[in-house]
Coordinates of C-alpha atoms in Angstrom, one line a residue:
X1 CA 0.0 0.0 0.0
X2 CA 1.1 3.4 -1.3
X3 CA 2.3 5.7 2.0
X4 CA 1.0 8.3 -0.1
X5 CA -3.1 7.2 0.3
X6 CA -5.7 9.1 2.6
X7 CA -6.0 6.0 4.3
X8 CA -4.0 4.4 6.9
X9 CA -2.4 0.9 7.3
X10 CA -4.2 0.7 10.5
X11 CA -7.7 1.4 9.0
X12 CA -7.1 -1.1 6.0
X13 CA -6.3 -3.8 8.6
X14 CA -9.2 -3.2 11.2
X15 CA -11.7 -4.7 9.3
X16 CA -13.5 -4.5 5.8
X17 CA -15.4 -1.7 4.2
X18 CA -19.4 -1.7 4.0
X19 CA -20.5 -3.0 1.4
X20 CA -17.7 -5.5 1.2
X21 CA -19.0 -7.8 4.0
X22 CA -18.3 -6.0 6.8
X23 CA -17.7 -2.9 8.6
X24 CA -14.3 -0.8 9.4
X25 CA -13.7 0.0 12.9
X26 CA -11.3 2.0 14.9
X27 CA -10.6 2.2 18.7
X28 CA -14.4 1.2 19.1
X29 CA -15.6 3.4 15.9
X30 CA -16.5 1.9 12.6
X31 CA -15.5 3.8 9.5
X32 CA -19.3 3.2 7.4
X33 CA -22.2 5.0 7.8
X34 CA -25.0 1.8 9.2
X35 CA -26.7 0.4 6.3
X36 CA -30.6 -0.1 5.9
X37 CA -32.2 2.3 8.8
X38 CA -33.4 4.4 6.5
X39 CA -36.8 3.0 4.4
X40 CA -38.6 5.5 1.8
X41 CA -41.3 6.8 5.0
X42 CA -38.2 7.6 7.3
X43 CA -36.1 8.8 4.6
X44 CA -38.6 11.5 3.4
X45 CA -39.7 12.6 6.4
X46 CA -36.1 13.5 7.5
X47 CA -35.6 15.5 3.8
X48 CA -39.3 17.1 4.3
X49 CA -38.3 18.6 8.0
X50 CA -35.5 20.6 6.7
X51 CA -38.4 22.8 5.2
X52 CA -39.9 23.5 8.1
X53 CA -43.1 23.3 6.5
X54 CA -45.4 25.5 9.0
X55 CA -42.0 27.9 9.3
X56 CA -42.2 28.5 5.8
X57 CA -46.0 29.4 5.3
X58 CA -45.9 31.8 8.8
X59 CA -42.8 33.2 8.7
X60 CA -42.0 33.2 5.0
X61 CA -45.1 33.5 3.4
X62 CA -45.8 37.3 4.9
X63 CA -42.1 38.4 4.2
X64 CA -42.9 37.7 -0.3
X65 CA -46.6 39.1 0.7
X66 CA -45.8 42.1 2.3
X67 CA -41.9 43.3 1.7
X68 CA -41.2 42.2 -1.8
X69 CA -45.4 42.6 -2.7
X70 CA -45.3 39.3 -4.4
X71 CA -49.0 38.2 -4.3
X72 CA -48.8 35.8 -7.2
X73 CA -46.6 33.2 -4.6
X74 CA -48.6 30.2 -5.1
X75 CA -47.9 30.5 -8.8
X76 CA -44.3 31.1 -8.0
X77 CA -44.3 27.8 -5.8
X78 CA -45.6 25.5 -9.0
X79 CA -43.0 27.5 -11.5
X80 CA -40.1 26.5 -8.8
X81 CA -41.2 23.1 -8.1
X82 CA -41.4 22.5 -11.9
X83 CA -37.8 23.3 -11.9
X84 CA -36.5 21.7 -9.0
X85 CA -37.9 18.3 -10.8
X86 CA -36.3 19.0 -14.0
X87 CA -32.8 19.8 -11.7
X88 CA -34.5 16.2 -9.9
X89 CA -34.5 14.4 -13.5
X90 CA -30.6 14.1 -13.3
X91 CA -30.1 14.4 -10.1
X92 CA -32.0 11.2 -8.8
X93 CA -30.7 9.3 -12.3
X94 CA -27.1 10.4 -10.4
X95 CA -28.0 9.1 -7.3
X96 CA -28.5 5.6 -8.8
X97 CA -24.8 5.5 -9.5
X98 CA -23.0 7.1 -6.7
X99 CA -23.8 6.2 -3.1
X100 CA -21.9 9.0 -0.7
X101 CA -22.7 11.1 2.7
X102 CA -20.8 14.0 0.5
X103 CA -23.9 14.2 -2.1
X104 CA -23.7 17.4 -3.8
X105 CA -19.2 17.7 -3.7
X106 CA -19.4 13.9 -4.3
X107 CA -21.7 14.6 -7.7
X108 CA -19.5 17.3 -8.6
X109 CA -16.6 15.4 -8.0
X110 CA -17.4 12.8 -10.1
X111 CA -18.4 15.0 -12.9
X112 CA -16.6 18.2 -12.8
X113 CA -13.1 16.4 -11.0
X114 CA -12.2 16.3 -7.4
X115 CA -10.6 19.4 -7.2
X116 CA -14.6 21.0 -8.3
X117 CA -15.2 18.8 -5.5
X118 CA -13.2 19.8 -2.9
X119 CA -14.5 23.4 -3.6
X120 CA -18.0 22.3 -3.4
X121 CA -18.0 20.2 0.2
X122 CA -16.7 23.1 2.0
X123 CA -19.7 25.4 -0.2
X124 CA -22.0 22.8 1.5
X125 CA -20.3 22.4 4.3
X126 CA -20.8 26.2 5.3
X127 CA -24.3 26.7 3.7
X128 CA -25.9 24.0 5.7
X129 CA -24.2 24.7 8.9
X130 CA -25.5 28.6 8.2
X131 CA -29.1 27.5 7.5
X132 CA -29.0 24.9 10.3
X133 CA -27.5 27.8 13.0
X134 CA -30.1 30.6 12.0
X135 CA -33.1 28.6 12.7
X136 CA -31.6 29.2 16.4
X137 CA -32.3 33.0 16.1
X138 CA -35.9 32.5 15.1
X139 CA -36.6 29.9 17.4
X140 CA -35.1 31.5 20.6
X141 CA -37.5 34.5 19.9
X142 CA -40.6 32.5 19.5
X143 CA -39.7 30.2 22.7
X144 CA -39.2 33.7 24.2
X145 CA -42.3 35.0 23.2
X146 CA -44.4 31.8 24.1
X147 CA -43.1 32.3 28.1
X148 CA -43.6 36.2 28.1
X149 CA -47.4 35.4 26.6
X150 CA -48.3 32.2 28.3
X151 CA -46.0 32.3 31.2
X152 CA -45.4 36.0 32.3
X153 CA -41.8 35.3 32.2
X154 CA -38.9 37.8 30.5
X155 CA -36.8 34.9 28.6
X156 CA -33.9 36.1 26.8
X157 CA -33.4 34.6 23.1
X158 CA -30.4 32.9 23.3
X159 CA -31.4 30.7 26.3
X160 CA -34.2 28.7 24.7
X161 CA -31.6 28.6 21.9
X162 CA -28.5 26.9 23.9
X163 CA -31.0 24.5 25.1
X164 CA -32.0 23.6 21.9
X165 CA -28.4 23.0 20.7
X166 CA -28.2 21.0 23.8
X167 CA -30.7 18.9 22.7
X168 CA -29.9 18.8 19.3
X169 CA -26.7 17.4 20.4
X170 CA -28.0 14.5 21.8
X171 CA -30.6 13.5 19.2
X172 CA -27.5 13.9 16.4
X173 CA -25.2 11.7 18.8
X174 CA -28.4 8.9 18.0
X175 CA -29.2 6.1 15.6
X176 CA -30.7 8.2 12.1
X177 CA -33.9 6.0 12.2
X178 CA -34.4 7.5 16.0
X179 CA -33.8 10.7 14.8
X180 CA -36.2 10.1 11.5
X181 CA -39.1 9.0 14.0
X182 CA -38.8 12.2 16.5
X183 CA -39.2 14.1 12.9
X184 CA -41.6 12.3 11.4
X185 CA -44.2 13.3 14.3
X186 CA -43.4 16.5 14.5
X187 CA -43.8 16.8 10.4
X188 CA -46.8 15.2 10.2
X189 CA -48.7 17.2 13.0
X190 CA -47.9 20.5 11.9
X191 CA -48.4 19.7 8.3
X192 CA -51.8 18.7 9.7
X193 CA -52.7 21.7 11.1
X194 CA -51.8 23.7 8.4
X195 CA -53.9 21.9 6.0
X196 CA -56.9 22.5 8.8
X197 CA -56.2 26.4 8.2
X198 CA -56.2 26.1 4.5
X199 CA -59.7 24.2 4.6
X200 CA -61.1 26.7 7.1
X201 CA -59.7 29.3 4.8
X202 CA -61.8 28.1 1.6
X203 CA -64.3 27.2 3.8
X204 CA -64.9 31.0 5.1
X205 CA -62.8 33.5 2.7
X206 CA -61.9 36.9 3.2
X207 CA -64.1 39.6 2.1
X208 CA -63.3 38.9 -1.6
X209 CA -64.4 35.4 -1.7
X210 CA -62.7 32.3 -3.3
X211 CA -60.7 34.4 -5.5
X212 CA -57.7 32.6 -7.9
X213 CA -56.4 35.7 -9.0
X214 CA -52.6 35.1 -7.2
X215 CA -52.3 32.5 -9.9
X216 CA -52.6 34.9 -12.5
X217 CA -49.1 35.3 -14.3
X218 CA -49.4 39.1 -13.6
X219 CA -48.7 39.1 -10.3
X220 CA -45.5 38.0 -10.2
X221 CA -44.3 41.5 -12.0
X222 CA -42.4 43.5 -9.5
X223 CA -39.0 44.7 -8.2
X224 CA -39.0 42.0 -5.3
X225 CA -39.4 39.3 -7.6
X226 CA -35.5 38.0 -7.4
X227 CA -35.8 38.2 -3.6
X228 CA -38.8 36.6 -3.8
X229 CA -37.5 33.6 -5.8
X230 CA -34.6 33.4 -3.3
X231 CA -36.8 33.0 -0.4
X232 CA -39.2 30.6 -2.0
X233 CA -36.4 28.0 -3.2
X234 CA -35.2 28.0 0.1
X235 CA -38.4 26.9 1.2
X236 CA -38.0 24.0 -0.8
X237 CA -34.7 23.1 0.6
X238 CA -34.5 19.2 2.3
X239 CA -35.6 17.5 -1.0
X240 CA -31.9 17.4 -2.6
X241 CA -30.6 16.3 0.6
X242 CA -31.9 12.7 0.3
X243 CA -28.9 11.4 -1.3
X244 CA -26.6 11.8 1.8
X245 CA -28.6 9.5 3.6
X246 CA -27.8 7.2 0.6
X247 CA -25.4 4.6 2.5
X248 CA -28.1 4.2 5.5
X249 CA -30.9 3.8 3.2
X250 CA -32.5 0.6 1.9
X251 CA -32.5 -0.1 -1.8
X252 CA -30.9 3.3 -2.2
X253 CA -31.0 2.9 -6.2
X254 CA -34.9 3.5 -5.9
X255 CA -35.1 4.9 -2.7
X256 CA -33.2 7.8 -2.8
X257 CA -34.5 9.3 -6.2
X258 CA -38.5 8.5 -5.1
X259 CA -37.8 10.1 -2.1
X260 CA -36.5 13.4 -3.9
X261 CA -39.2 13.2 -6.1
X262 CA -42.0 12.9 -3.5
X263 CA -40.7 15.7 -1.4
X264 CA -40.6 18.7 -4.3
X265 CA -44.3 17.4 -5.6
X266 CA -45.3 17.5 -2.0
X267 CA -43.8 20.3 -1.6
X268 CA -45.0 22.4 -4.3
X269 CA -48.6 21.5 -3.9
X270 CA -48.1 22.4 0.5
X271 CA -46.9 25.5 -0.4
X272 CA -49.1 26.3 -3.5
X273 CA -52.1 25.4 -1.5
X274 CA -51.2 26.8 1.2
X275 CA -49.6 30.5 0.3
X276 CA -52.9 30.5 -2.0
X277 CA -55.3 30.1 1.2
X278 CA -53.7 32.7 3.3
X279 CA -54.3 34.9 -0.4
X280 CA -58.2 33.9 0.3
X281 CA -58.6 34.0 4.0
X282 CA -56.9 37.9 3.8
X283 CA -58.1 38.5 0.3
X284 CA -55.5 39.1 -2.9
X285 CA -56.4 43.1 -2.8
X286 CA -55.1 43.4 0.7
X287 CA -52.9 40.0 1.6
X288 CA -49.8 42.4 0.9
X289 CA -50.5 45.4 3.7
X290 CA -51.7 43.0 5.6
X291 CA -48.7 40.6 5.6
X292 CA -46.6 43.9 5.6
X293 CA -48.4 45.4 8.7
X294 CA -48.2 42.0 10.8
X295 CA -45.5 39.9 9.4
X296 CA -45.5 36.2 10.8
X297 CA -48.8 36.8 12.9
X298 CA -50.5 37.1 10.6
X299 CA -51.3 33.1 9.9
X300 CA -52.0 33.0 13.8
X301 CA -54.4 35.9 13.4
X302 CA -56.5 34.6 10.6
X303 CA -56.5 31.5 12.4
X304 CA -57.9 32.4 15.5
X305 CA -60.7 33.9 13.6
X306 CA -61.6 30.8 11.9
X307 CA -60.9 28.1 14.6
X308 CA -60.6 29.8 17.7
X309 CA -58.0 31.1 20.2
X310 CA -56.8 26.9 21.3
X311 CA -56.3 25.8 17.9
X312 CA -54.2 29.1 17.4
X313 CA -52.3 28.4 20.3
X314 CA -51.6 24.4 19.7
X315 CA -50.4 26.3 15.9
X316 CA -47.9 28.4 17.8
X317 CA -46.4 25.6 19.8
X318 CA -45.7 23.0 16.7
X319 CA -44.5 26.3 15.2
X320 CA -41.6 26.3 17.3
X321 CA -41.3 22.7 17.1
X322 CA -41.4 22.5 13.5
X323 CA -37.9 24.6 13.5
X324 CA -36.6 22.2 16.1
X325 CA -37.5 19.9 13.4
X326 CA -35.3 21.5 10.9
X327 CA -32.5 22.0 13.3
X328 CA -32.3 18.5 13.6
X329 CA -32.5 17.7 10.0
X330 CA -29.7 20.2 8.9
X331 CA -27.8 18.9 12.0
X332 CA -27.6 15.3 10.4
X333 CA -26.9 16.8 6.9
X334 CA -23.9 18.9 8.2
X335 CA -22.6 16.0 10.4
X336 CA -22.8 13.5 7.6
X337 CA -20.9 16.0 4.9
X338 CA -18.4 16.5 7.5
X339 CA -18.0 12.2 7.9
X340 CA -17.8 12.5 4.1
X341 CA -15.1 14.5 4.0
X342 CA -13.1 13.3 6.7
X343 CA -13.4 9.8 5.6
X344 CA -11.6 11.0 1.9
X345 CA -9.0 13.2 3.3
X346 CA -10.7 17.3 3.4
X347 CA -11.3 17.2 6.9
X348 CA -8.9 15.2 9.6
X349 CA -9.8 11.4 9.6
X350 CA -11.1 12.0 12.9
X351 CA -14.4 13.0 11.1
X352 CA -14.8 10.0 9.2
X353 CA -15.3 7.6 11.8
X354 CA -18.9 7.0 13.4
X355 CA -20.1 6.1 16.5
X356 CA -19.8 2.2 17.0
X357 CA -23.1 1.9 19.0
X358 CA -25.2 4.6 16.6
X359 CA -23.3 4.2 13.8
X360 CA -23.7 8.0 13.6
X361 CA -21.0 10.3 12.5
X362 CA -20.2 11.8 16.0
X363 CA -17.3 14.2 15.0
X364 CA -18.9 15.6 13.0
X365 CA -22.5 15.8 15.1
X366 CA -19.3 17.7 17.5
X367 CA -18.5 20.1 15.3
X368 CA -21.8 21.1 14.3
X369 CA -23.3 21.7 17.9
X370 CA -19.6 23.2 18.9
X371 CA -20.1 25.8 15.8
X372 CA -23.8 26.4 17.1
X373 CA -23.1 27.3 20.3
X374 CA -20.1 29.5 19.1
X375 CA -22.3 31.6 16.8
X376 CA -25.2 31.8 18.9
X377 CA -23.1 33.0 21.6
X378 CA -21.4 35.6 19.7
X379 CA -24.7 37.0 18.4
X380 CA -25.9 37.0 22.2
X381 CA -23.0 38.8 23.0
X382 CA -24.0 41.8 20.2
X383 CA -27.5 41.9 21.2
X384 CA -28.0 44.9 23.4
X385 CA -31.4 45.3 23.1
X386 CA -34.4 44.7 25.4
X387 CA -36.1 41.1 25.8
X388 CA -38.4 40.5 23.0
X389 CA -36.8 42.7 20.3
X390 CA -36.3 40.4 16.9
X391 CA -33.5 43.0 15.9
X392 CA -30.9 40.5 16.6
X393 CA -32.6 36.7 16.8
X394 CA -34.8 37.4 13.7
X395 CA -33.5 40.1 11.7
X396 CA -29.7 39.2 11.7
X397 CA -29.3 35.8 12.6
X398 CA -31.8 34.4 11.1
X399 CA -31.8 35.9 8.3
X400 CA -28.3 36.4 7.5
X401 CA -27.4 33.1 8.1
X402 CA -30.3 31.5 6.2
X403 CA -29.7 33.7 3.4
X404 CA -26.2 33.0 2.9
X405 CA -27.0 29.3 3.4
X406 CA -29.9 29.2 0.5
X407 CA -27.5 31.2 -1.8
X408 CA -24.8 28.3 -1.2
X409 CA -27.6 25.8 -2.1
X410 CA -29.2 27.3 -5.3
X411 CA -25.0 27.6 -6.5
X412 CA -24.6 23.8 -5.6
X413 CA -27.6 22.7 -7.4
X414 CA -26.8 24.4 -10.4
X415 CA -23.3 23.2 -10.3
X416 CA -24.4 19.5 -9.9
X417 CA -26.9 19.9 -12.9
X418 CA -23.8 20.5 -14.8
X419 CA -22.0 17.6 -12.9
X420 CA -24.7 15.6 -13.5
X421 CA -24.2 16.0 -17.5
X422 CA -20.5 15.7 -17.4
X423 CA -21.2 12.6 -15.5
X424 CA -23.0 10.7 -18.2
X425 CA -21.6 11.9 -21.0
X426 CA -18.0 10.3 -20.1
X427 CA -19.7 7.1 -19.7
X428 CA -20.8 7.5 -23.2
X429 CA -24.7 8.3 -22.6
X430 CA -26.9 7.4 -25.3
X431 CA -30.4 9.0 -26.5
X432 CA -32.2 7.1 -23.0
X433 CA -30.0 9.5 -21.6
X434 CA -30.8 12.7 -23.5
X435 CA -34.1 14.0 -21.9
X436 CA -32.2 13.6 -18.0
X437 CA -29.2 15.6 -19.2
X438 CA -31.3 18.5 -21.5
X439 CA -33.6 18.6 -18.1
X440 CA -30.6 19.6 -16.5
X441 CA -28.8 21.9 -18.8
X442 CA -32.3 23.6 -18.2
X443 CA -32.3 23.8 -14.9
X444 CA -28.7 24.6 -14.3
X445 CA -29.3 27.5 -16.1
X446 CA -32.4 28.1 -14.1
X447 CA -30.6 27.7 -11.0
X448 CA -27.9 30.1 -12.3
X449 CA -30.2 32.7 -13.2
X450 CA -31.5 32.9 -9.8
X451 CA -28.6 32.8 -8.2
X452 CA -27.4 36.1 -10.1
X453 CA -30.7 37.4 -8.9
X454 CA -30.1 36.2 -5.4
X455 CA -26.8 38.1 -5.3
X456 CA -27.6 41.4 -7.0
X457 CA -30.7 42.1 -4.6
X458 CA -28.8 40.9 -1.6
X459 CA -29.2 44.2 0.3
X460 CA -33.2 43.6 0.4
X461 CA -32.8 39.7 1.6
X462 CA -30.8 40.8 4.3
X463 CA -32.8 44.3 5.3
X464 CA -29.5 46.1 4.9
X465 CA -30.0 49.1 2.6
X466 CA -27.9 49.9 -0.7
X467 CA -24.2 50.3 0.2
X468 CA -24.0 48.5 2.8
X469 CA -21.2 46.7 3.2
X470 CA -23.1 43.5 4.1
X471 CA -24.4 43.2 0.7
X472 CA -20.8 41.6 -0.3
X473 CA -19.8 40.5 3.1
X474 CA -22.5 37.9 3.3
X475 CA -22.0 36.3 0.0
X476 CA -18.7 36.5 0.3
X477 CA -19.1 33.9 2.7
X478 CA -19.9 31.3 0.2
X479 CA -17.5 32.6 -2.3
X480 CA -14.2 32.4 0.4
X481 CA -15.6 29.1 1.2
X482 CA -15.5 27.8 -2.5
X483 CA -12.1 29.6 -2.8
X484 CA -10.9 28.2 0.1
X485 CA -12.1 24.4 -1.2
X486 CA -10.5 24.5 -4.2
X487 CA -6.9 25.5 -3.4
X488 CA -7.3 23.0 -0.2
X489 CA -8.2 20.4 -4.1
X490 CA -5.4 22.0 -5.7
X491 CA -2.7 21.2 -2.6
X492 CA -4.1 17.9 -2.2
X493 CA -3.7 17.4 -5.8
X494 CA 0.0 18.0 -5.2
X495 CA 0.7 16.7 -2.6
X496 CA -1.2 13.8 -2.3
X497 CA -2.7 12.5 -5.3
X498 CA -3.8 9.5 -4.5
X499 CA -6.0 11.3 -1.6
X500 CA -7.3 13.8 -4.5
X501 CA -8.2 11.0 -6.6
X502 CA -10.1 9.6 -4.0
X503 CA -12.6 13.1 -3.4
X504 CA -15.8 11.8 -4.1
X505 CA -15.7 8.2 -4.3
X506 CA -17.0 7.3 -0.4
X507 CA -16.8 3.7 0.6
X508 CA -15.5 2.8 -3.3
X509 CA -12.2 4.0 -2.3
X510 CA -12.5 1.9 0.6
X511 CA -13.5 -1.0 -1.4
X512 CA -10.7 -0.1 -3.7
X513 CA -7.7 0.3 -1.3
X514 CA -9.0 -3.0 0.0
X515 CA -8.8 -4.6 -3.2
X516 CA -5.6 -2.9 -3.7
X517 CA -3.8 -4.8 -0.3
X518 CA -5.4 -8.0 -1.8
X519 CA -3.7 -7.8 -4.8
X520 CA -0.2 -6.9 -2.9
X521 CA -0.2 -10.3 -0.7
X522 CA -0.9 -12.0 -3.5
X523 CA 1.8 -10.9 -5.3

């Protein structure tokens, strides 16, 4: 064996690679991701948590309404899902042929070469780890606001949000299929709920009846449209993440790519229906003052018209657990890019070892919470304000961070569409091929387009005001972390290639350093 490759002697000796009959370990730590805990009902709900469905349609929902004055959202929501499944066309064909944690860097990898790879694991690496720590912001306020209302209790934000990371913590130490099952309830009853509000809203509309005019094409035309298209694909975002659960997933050939398909349908049609009820409930003439004027109550207050003051408040508390939802779902994604990574050399091999008794990838479940606490601390520390001011929670964690995580996601995605035809056209694709690969040209550009969008209107996503400095700090997040990934490609390509060769090839390159030591005792 080469003293050159990512792996060690002591590694290839422990055991054998998953997938090859058994599993790696090291000092009590296996070196695979456990196989088969995932089926397609636990997969999806884990992808469809990230979206935080009921966070989406209250907190969302009003900011398109009333800032950017976008009332034709619903329409918006079938225009992006049609999209995301032409992006899903190659995507899910991908997914058929490479099984790995690393998803997104891995597909890039394997199409555009490892060292586009390396650049786009620490992309995702950073832009889920954003999206994942903002939800913190948000959710601190609203447990804040829940004690202050219910409790007569002053509860500062970042409390309720340390205790969350806490919890999160433990949960992401935990087997993925226990971790699917906390999700799946708190996903299906607030999903529940939701759809009760959209019925009551058909059932009783606003003062201009059972109107469809926000699915007339002319009312998407307005300044806030890129914003708007920004905020609304990041409502959509879980759905591509199904592939990193590929390795703990049953059948993951058909699995994976069902899953990805059911979440953006459902998706589409939830947030269709349900951006179109609130339109009916507060009428189309008006939905955009009003959603201006009350921001995220304004779902709990045409609720409690409708159903009453109890089912507003049960709609409140699955509110806040719907983030802790998503928390939890990003916190698995982030942990198992960072296994992905450490197991092919970007990140110390340290991360790519699991826990022997959860088979989860603790490291990097570490790593994550450590980087929680870090950020939420810091952001406590700036936050001078009284208790119960958003300023800080809402309007700068939250949304900085989620915006400069959606703006690494929409970039991935369009780079993998391009992957994904790079992939296939090595291997010699033939016409079966040819409608995946033009769906994906035409989404890549899609995704591209947006992205441009995304970028030139950053100052309104973030609240900053033109010429603020924050309009290029933020997104130069995304674009020091892809610097940053691809010279870390380029070194590794230097100075050990046989490590960058490996970027993107998960458990193969265990299977082939295996077969590798095989072939030296025989010889």
């Amino acid at each position: 064996m080469s003293t050159g490759s990512s792996f060690s002697s002591e590694t290839a000796t422990s055991g054998r690679a998953a997938g090859t009959g058994g599993i790696n370990t090291y000092k009590g730590e296996e070196r695979a991701l456990r196989a088969n805990r995932l089926g397609t009902p636990g997969l999806l709900l884990s992808v469809v948590a990230a979206s935080a469905p009921l966070m989406v349609v209250a907190g969302v929902m009003p900011t398109v309404f009333g800032v950017m004055g976008i009332v034709g959202q619903p329409l918006l929501y079938l225009i992006l899902g049609a999209v995301l499944m032409l992006f899903g066309a190659g995507y899910a064909e991908m997914s058929r042929h490479v099984h790995n944690a690393g998803a997104f860097y891995a597909y890039i990898a394997r199409g555009l070469g490892p060292t586009a790879g390396a650049g786009a694991s620490l992309v995702a690496l950073v832009a889920y780890s954003a999206m994942q720590v903002g939800i913190y912001g948000i959710l601190g306020f609203e447990v804040s606001g829940i004690f202050a209302t219910y409790l007569d209790i002053e509860l500062v934000w970042w409390v309720p949000a340390l205790v969350s990371a806490a919890v999160v913590a433990v949960l992401g130490w935990l087997k993925i299929d226990l971790n699917a099952k906390v999700l799946g309830v708190l996903l299906v009853i607030e999903c529940a709920l939701v759809v009760i509000f959209d019925i009551a809203a058909v059932s009783e509309p606003g003062p201009e009846g059972l109107s469809l005019h926000a699915f007339d094409p002319d009312t998407l035309v307005g300044a806030g449209l890129g914003t708007a298209l920004c905020f609304c694909v990041a409502a959509f975002v879980g759905f591509e993440q199904a592939p990193v659960y590929a390795e703990e997933t049953s059948r993951p050939q058909v699995v994976v790519s069902r899953v990805m398909f059911l979440a953006v349908g459902y998706a589409a049609l939830f947030l269709a229906v349900s951006s179109w009820a609130l339109t009916v409930a507060a009428g189309p003439g008006s939905i955009a003052g009003t959603a201006l004027e009350q921001g995220p109550g304004m779902l709990f207050g045409l609720t409690e018209e409708r159903l009453g003051s109890t089912f507003t408040d049960v709609l409140h508390i699955l509110f806040v657990t719907g983030m802790f939802a998503a928390l939890l779902s990003f916190h698995n994604v982030v942990a198992r890019y960072a296994f992905a990574m450490g197991r092919e050399g970007l990140l110390p091999a340290r991360f790519g070892r699991t826990n022997r008794a959860s088979g989860a990838p603790g490291t990097g479940s570490l790593l994550q919470s450590a980087v929680s606490v870090v950020v939420i601390l810091a952001f406590a520390a700036a936050d001078d304000r009284p208790v119960g001011d958003p300023t800080v929670p809402v309007l700068r964690l939250f949304t900085w961070m989620g915006n400069v995580g959606a703006l690494g996601v929409i970039l991935l995605m369009a780079a993998a569409s391009f992957a994904v035809i790079a992939f296939f056209v090595k291997r010699g694709a033939g016409r079966a091929q040819a409608p995946r690969l033009a769906a994906s040209a035409l989404a890549g550009l899609a995704l591209l387009s947006i992205a441009v969008l995304t970028v030139r209107d950053f100052d309104v996503l973030v609240g900053s005001g033109p010429g603020s400095a924050l309009t290029w700090l933020l997104p130069g997040v995304i674009a020091l972390a892809l610097v940053g990934g691809l010279v870390h490609g380029a070194v590794l390509r230097s100075v050990r290639p046989e490590a960058h060769a490996r970027i993107g090839l998960g458990n193969e390159a265990f299977q082939l350093e295996k077969a590798a030591g095989n072939e030296t005792v025989r010889r």
